[in-house]
PDB file of C-alpha atoms in Angstrom:
ATOM      1  CA  UNK A 225      24.100   7.202  35.038  1.00 80.00           C
ATOM      2  CA  UNK A 226      26.358   8.897  32.504  1.00 92.00           C
ATOM      3  CA  UNK A 227      27.469   7.198  29.332  1.00 97.00           C
ATOM      4  CA  UNK A 228      31.157   7.384  28.419  1.00 98.00           C
ATOM      5  CA  UNK A 229      32.447   8.628  25.080  1.00 98.00           C
ATOM      6  CA  UNK A 230      36.037   8.509  23.914  1.00 98.00           C
ATOM      7  CA  UNK A 231      36.967  11.824  22.304  1.00 98.00           C
ATOM      8  CA  UNK A 232      39.647  10.610  19.907  1.00 97.00           C
ATOM      9  CA  UNK A 233      42.164  13.172  18.688  1.00 93.00           C
ATOM     10  CA  UNK A 234      40.603  15.752  20.974  1.00 92.00           C
ATOM     11  CA  UNK A 235      43.322  18.400  20.692  1.00 90.00           C
ATOM     12  CA  UNK A 236      42.411  21.269  23.013  1.00 90.00           C
ATOM     13  CA  UNK A 237      38.677  20.752  22.435  1.00 91.00           C
ATOM     14  CA  UNK A 238      36.404  19.491  25.195  1.00 92.00           C
ATOM     15  CA  UNK A 239      32.835  18.285  24.935  1.00 94.00           C
ATOM     16  CA  UNK A 240      31.566  21.853  25.432  1.00 93.00           C
ATOM     17  CA  UNK A 241      29.684  22.754  22.256  1.00 88.00           C
ATOM     18  CA  UNK A 242      30.273  19.283  20.782  1.00 92.00           C
ATOM     19  CA  UNK A 243      26.951  18.415  19.132  1.00 92.00           C
ATOM     20  CA  UNK A 244      25.347  15.332  20.615  1.00 94.00           C
ATOM     21  CA  UNK A 245      27.899  14.908  23.399  1.00 96.00           C
ATOM     22  CA  UNK A 246      27.603  18.285  25.151  1.00 94.00           C
ATOM     23  CA  UNK A 247      24.921  17.199  27.630  1.00 91.00           C
ATOM     24  CA  UNK A 248      25.117  15.989  31.223  1.00 93.00           C
ATOM     25  CA  UNK A 249      24.310  12.487  29.999  1.00 94.00           C
ATOM     26  CA  UNK A 250      27.796  12.056  28.529  1.00 97.00           C
ATOM     27  CA  UNK A 251      31.115  11.730  30.335  1.00 97.00           C
ATOM     28  CA  UNK A 252      34.128  12.602  28.151  1.00 97.00           C
ATOM     29  CA  UNK A 253      37.422  10.715  28.047  1.00 98.00           C
ATOM     30  CA  UNK A 254      39.912  12.828  26.086  1.00 97.00           C
ATOM     31  CA  UNK A 255      42.371  10.790  23.982  1.00 97.00           C
ATOM     32  CA  UNK A 256      45.211  12.260  21.920  1.00 95.00           C
ATOM     33  CA  UNK A 257      48.709  11.529  20.645  1.00 91.00           C
ATOM     34  CA  UNK A 258      49.924  14.977  21.727  1.00 90.00           C
ATOM     35  CA  UNK A 259      50.758  15.293  25.453  1.00 93.00           C
ATOM     36  CA  UNK A 260      50.715  19.110  25.160  1.00 92.00           C
ATOM     37  CA  UNK A 261      46.893  19.126  24.882  1.00 93.00           C
ATOM     38  CA  UNK A 262      46.665  17.327  28.256  1.00 96.00           C
ATOM     39  CA  UNK A 263      44.403  14.427  27.283  1.00 97.00           C
ATOM     40  CA  UNK A 264      43.144  11.935  29.851  1.00 97.00           C
ATOM     41  CA  UNK A 265      44.874   9.200  27.845  1.00 97.00           C
ATOM     42  CA  UNK A 266      47.890   9.556  25.556  1.00 96.00           C
ATOM     43  CA  UNK A 267      47.855   7.088  22.688  1.00 95.00           C
ATOM     44  CA  UNK A 268      47.596   6.549  18.964  1.00 94.00           C
ATOM     45  CA  UNK A 269      44.685   5.516  16.788  1.00 95.00           C
ATOM     46  CA  UNK A 270      46.378   2.228  15.931  1.00 95.00           C
ATOM     47  CA  UNK A 271      47.276   1.361  19.529  1.00 93.00           C
ATOM     48  CA  UNK A 272      44.590   2.241  22.032  1.00 96.00           C
ATOM     49  CA  UNK A 273      45.898  -0.333  24.509  1.00 96.00           C
ATOM     50  CA  UNK A 274      45.360   2.014  27.448  1.00 96.00           C
ATOM     51  CA  UNK A 275      41.593   1.702  26.862  1.00 98.00           C
ATOM     52  CA  UNK A 276      40.086  -1.611  27.877  1.00 97.00           C
ATOM     53  CA  UNK A 277      37.899  -3.608  25.515  1.00 98.00           C
ATOM     54  CA  UNK A 278      34.182  -2.824  25.535  1.00 98.00           C
ATOM     55  CA  UNK A 279      34.708   0.182  27.791  1.00 98.00           C
ATOM     56  CA  UNK A 280      32.993   3.117  26.055  1.00 98.00           C
ATOM     57  CA  UNK A 281      29.451   3.741  24.835  1.00 98.00           C
ATOM     58  CA  UNK A 282      30.577   5.913  21.936  1.00 98.00           C
ATOM     59  CA  UNK A 283      33.605   7.198  20.078  1.00 98.00           C
ATOM     60  CA  UNK A 284      33.819  10.646  18.544  1.00 98.00           C
ATOM     61  CA  UNK A 285      36.605  11.274  16.027  1.00 97.00           C
ATOM     62  CA  UNK A 286      36.760  14.508  14.076  1.00 95.00           C
ATOM     63  CA  UNK A 287      39.335  14.812  11.311  1.00 94.00           C
ATOM     64  CA  UNK A 288      41.804  12.223  12.562  1.00 95.00           C
ATOM     65  CA  UNK A 289      41.593   9.259  10.209  1.00 97.00           C
ATOM     66  CA  UNK A 290      43.157  11.131   7.290  1.00 97.00           C
ATOM     67  CA  UNK A 291      46.357  11.622   9.330  1.00 95.00           C
ATOM     68  CA  UNK A 292      47.051   7.881   9.185  1.00 96.00           C
ATOM     69  CA  UNK A 293      48.759   6.055   6.344  1.00 96.00           C
ATOM     70  CA  UNK A 294      46.441   3.854   4.262  1.00 97.00           C
ATOM     71  CA  UNK A 295      47.661   0.579   5.792  1.00 98.00           C
ATOM     72  CA  UNK A 296      46.892   1.912   9.298  1.00 98.00           C
ATOM     73  CA  UNK A 297      43.241   2.799   8.714  1.00 98.00           C
ATOM     74  CA  UNK A 298      41.607  -0.621   9.192  1.00 98.00           C
ATOM     75  CA  UNK A 299      43.763  -1.416  12.269  1.00 98.00           C
ATOM     76  CA  UNK A 300      42.647   1.915  13.767  1.00 98.00           C
ATOM     77  CA  UNK A 301      38.971   1.191  13.061  1.00 98.00           C
ATOM     78  CA  UNK A 302      39.444  -2.271  14.586  1.00 98.00           C
ATOM     79  CA  UNK A 303      40.714  -0.553  17.734  1.00 98.00           C
ATOM     80  CA  UNK A 304      37.538   1.558  17.714  1.00 98.00           C
ATOM     81  CA  UNK A 305      35.541  -1.657  17.458  1.00 98.00           C
ATOM     82  CA  UNK A 306      37.486  -3.270  20.302  1.00 98.00           C
ATOM     83  CA  UNK A 307      37.040  -0.482  22.887  1.00 98.00           C
ATOM     84  CA  UNK A 308      33.367   0.089  22.020  1.00 98.00           C
ATOM     85  CA  UNK A 309      30.533  -1.611  23.890  1.00 98.00           C
ATOM     86  CA  UNK A 310      28.402  -3.957  21.774  1.00 97.00           C
ATOM     87  CA  UNK A 311      25.483  -1.478  21.672  1.00 96.00           C
ATOM     88  CA  UNK A 312      27.765   1.523  21.089  1.00 96.00           C
ATOM     89  CA  UNK A 313      28.340   3.801  18.133  1.00 96.00           C
ATOM     90  CA  UNK A 314      31.126   5.631  16.350  1.00 98.00           C
ATOM     91  CA  UNK A 315      30.609   9.176  15.098  1.00 97.00           C
ATOM     92  CA  UNK A 316      33.433  10.066  12.735  1.00 97.00           C
ATOM     93  CA  UNK A 317      33.994  12.954  10.387  1.00 96.00           C
ATOM     94  CA  UNK A 318      36.764  13.421   7.834  1.00 96.00           C
ATOM     95  CA  UNK A 319      37.335  15.169   4.497  1.00 96.00           C
ATOM     96  CA  UNK A 320      35.321  14.033   1.478  1.00 96.00           C
ATOM     97  CA  UNK A 321      37.910  13.656  -1.272  1.00 96.00           C
ATOM     98  CA  UNK A 322      35.316  13.360  -4.008  1.00 95.00           C
ATOM     99  CA  UNK A 323      33.914  16.842  -3.404  1.00 94.00           C
ATOM    100  CA  UNK A 324      37.403  18.277  -2.806  1.00 96.00           C
ATOM    101  CA  UNK A 325      38.634  16.828  -6.100  1.00 95.00           C
ATOM    102  CA  UNK A 326      35.657  18.407  -7.860  1.00 95.00           C
ATOM    103  CA  UNK A 327      36.892  21.782  -6.560  1.00 95.00           C
ATOM    104  CA  UNK A 328      40.428  21.000  -7.746  1.00 96.00           C
ATOM    105  CA  UNK A 329      39.078  20.049 -11.181  1.00 97.00           C
ATOM    106  CA  UNK A 330      37.522  23.537 -11.351  1.00 96.00           C
ATOM    107  CA  UNK A 331      41.009  25.006 -10.671  1.00 97.00           C
ATOM    108  CA  UNK A 332      40.058  26.073  -7.139  1.00 96.00           C
ATOM    109  CA  UNK A 333      43.053  24.521  -5.366  1.00 97.00           C
ATOM    110  CA  UNK A 334      43.879  27.616  -3.303  1.00 96.00           C
ATOM    111  CA  UNK A 335      40.447  29.267  -3.185  1.00 95.00           C
ATOM    112  CA  UNK A 336      38.798  29.328   0.261  1.00 95.00           C
ATOM    113  CA  UNK A 337      36.077  26.660   0.175  1.00 94.00           C
ATOM    114  CA  UNK A 338      34.753  27.453   3.651  1.00 92.00           C
ATOM    115  CA  UNK A 339      35.818  29.238   6.822  1.00 92.00           C
ATOM    116  CA  UNK A 340      36.671  27.244   9.942  1.00 88.00           C
ATOM    117  CA  UNK A 341      37.639  28.451  13.444  1.00 84.00           C
ATOM    118  CA  UNK A 342      41.254  28.201  12.173  1.00 84.00           C
ATOM    119  CA  UNK A 343      40.454  30.490   9.246  1.00 90.00           C
ATOM    120  CA  UNK A 344      39.790  29.955   5.513  1.00 94.00           C
ATOM    121  CA  UNK A 345      40.187  26.365   4.303  1.00 94.00           C
ATOM    122  CA  UNK A 346      41.256  25.597   0.733  1.00 96.00           C
ATOM    123  CA  UNK A 347      41.226  22.346  -1.222  1.00 96.00           C
ATOM    124  CA  UNK A 348      45.001  22.163  -0.680  1.00 97.00           C
ATOM    125  CA  UNK A 349      44.475  22.303   3.114  1.00 95.00           C
ATOM    126  CA  UNK A 350      41.859  19.566   2.927  1.00 95.00           C
ATOM    127  CA  UNK A 351      44.032  17.321   0.772  1.00 96.00           C
ATOM    128  CA  UNK A 352      47.350  17.669   2.612  1.00 95.00           C
ATOM    129  CA  UNK A 353      46.622  19.253   5.992  1.00 94.00           C
ATOM    130  CA  UNK A 354      46.167  22.787   7.270  1.00 92.00           C
ATOM    131  CA  UNK A 355      49.154  24.718   5.948  1.00 93.00           C
ATOM    132  CA  UNK A 356      49.254  27.194   8.841  1.00 90.00           C
ATOM    133  CA  UNK A 357      49.388  24.512  11.523  1.00 89.00           C
ATOM    134  CA  UNK A 358      52.032  22.500   9.685  1.00 91.00           C
ATOM    135  CA  UNK A 359      54.134  25.598   8.977  1.00 92.00           C
ATOM    136  CA  UNK A 360      54.085  26.400  12.705  1.00 90.00           C
ATOM    137  CA  UNK A 361      55.533  22.985  13.526  1.00 88.00           C
ATOM    138  CA  UNK A 362      52.432  20.873  14.197  1.00 82.00           C
ATOM    139  CA  UNK A 363      53.321  18.002  11.881  1.00 85.00           C
ATOM    140  CA  UNK A 364      50.531  15.874  13.361  1.00 81.00           C
ATOM    141  CA  UNK A 365      48.237  17.923  11.113  1.00 86.00           C
ATOM    142  CA  UNK A 366      49.654  16.504   7.851  1.00 93.00           C
ATOM    143  CA  UNK A 367      47.223  14.301   5.898  1.00 96.00           C
ATOM    144  CA  UNK A 368      48.443  10.937   4.635  1.00 96.00           C
ATOM    145  CA  UNK A 369      45.333   9.424   3.059  1.00 96.00           C
ATOM    146  CA  UNK A 370      41.723  10.192   2.137  1.00 96.00           C
ATOM    147  CA  UNK A 371      38.261   8.777   1.594  1.00 97.00           C
ATOM    148  CA  UNK A 372      35.058   8.870  -0.398  1.00 96.00           C
ATOM    149  CA  UNK A 373      31.670   7.761   0.944  1.00 96.00           C
ATOM    150  CA  UNK A 374      31.874   4.287  -0.558  1.00 97.00           C
ATOM    151  CA  UNK A 375      35.486   3.692   0.474  1.00 97.00           C
ATOM    152  CA  UNK A 376      34.917   4.802   4.076  1.00 98.00           C
ATOM    153  CA  UNK A 377      31.874   2.535   4.347  1.00 97.00           C
ATOM    154  CA  UNK A 378      33.923  -0.422   3.057  1.00 98.00           C
ATOM    155  CA  UNK A 379      36.730   0.254   5.550  1.00 98.00           C
ATOM    156  CA  UNK A 380      34.304   0.280   8.483  1.00 98.00           C
ATOM    157  CA  UNK A 381      32.903  -3.019   7.207  1.00 97.00           C
ATOM    158  CA  UNK A 382      36.409  -4.522   7.066  1.00 98.00           C
ATOM    159  CA  UNK A 383      36.884  -3.461  10.689  1.00 98.00           C
ATOM    160  CA  UNK A 384      33.825  -5.473  11.745  1.00 97.00           C
ATOM    161  CA  UNK A 385      31.100  -2.835  11.989  1.00 97.00           C
ATOM    162  CA  UNK A 386      27.877  -4.509  10.886  1.00 93.00           C
ATOM    163  CA  UNK A 387      25.845  -1.357  10.217  1.00 94.00           C
ATOM    164  CA  UNK A 388      27.134   1.890   8.763  1.00 94.00           C
ATOM    165  CA  UNK A 389      25.770   5.131   7.370  1.00 93.00           C
ATOM    166  CA  UNK A 390      28.113   7.563   5.625  1.00 95.00           C
ATOM    167  CA  UNK A 391      26.742  10.990   4.709  1.00 93.00           C
ATOM    168  CA  UNK A 392      28.201  13.946   2.820  1.00 90.00           C
ATOM    169  CA  UNK A 393      28.070  17.435   4.311  1.00 87.00           C
ATOM    170  CA  UNK A 394      28.671  19.813   1.398  1.00 83.00           C
ATOM    171  CA  UNK A 395      29.138  23.004   3.423  1.00 84.00           C
ATOM    172  CA  UNK A 396      32.376  21.668   4.952  1.00 86.00           C
ATOM    173  CA  UNK A 397      33.461  19.178   2.269  1.00 93.00           C
ATOM    174  CA  UNK A 398      33.187  16.487   4.926  1.00 94.00           C
ATOM    175  CA  UNK A 399      31.978  12.942   5.354  1.00 96.00           C
ATOM    176  CA  UNK A 400      30.069  11.945   8.471  1.00 96.00           C
ATOM    177  CA  UNK A 401      30.104   8.250   9.350  1.00 96.00           C
ATOM    178  CA  UNK A 402      27.890   6.569  11.918  1.00 97.00           C
ATOM    179  CA  UNK A 403      29.013   3.001  12.607  1.00 97.00           C
ATOM    180  CA  UNK A 404      27.517   0.342  14.846  1.00 97.00           C
ATOM    181  CA  UNK A 405      28.573  -3.118  16.004  1.00 95.00           C
ATOM    182  CA  UNK A 406      24.941  -4.258  16.045  1.00 94.00           C
ATOM    183  CA  UNK A 407      22.117  -3.689  13.536  1.00 92.00           C
ATOM    184  CA  UNK A 408      19.918  -0.602  13.905  1.00 93.00           C
ATOM    185  CA  UNK A 409      16.610   0.311  12.325  1.00 92.00           C
ATOM    186  CA  UNK A 410      16.399   3.183   9.866  1.00 90.00           C
ATOM    187  CA  UNK A 411      14.321   5.101  12.436  1.00 94.00           C
ATOM    188  CA  UNK A 412      17.002   4.639  15.120  1.00 93.00           C
ATOM    189  CA  UNK A 413      19.735   5.793  12.750  1.00 92.00           C
ATOM    190  CA  UNK A 414      17.720   8.823  11.623  1.00 92.00           C
ATOM    191  CA  UNK A 415      17.247   9.887  15.243  1.00 93.00           C
ATOM    192  CA  UNK A 416      20.968   9.471  16.006  1.00 93.00           C
ATOM    193  CA  UNK A 417      22.020  11.389  12.883  1.00 93.00           C
ATOM    194  CA  UNK A 418      19.654  14.249  13.743  1.00 92.00           C
ATOM    195  CA  UNK A 419      21.281  14.612  17.179  1.00 92.00           C
ATOM    196  CA  UNK A 420      24.870  14.788  15.926  1.00 91.00           C
ATOM    197  CA  UNK A 421      24.302  16.696  12.689  1.00 84.00           C
ATOM    198  CA  UNK A 422      21.750  19.224  13.981  1.00 63.00           C
TER     199      UNK A 422
END
């Protein structure tokens, strides 16, 4: 029996090549604000009313949380908590402002920090949103807030997640958060992290 994961802010991406979720054991439900990407469900992070409570085994969210305003972040994470089964998990990645600000402090605001499928990414892109996408009219890509490891952990706690692990991935200036509604052992968490960050 397949487990269901909610692919939040999926854009055009599907589970193909999505580490941890790209196996036959996972069924993908694509969720996005943008109807043009043809998601299974159209909705916002702060109102996931089209998804019933306790419906999915996991949530995957890559680079979405920073598009919200600060006051919307905890309500969005509470929605994650609501639609997730009790034994489920959230896998979330977003920019790490601490490492980005270190690059800015070295006067590397416009220097390419790494190369993504969309091309070179600078500190300015990480702070405010990918300039190319925004310039071409995709205003959903603008960033409205940001996080450090400690702050992101605290926000997940405020949203009711009892166990959280937030890691820094230096090669992409990103944070990776793994959040659970129920306690997990360190061994269980290590195994989960190794699957999604392989």
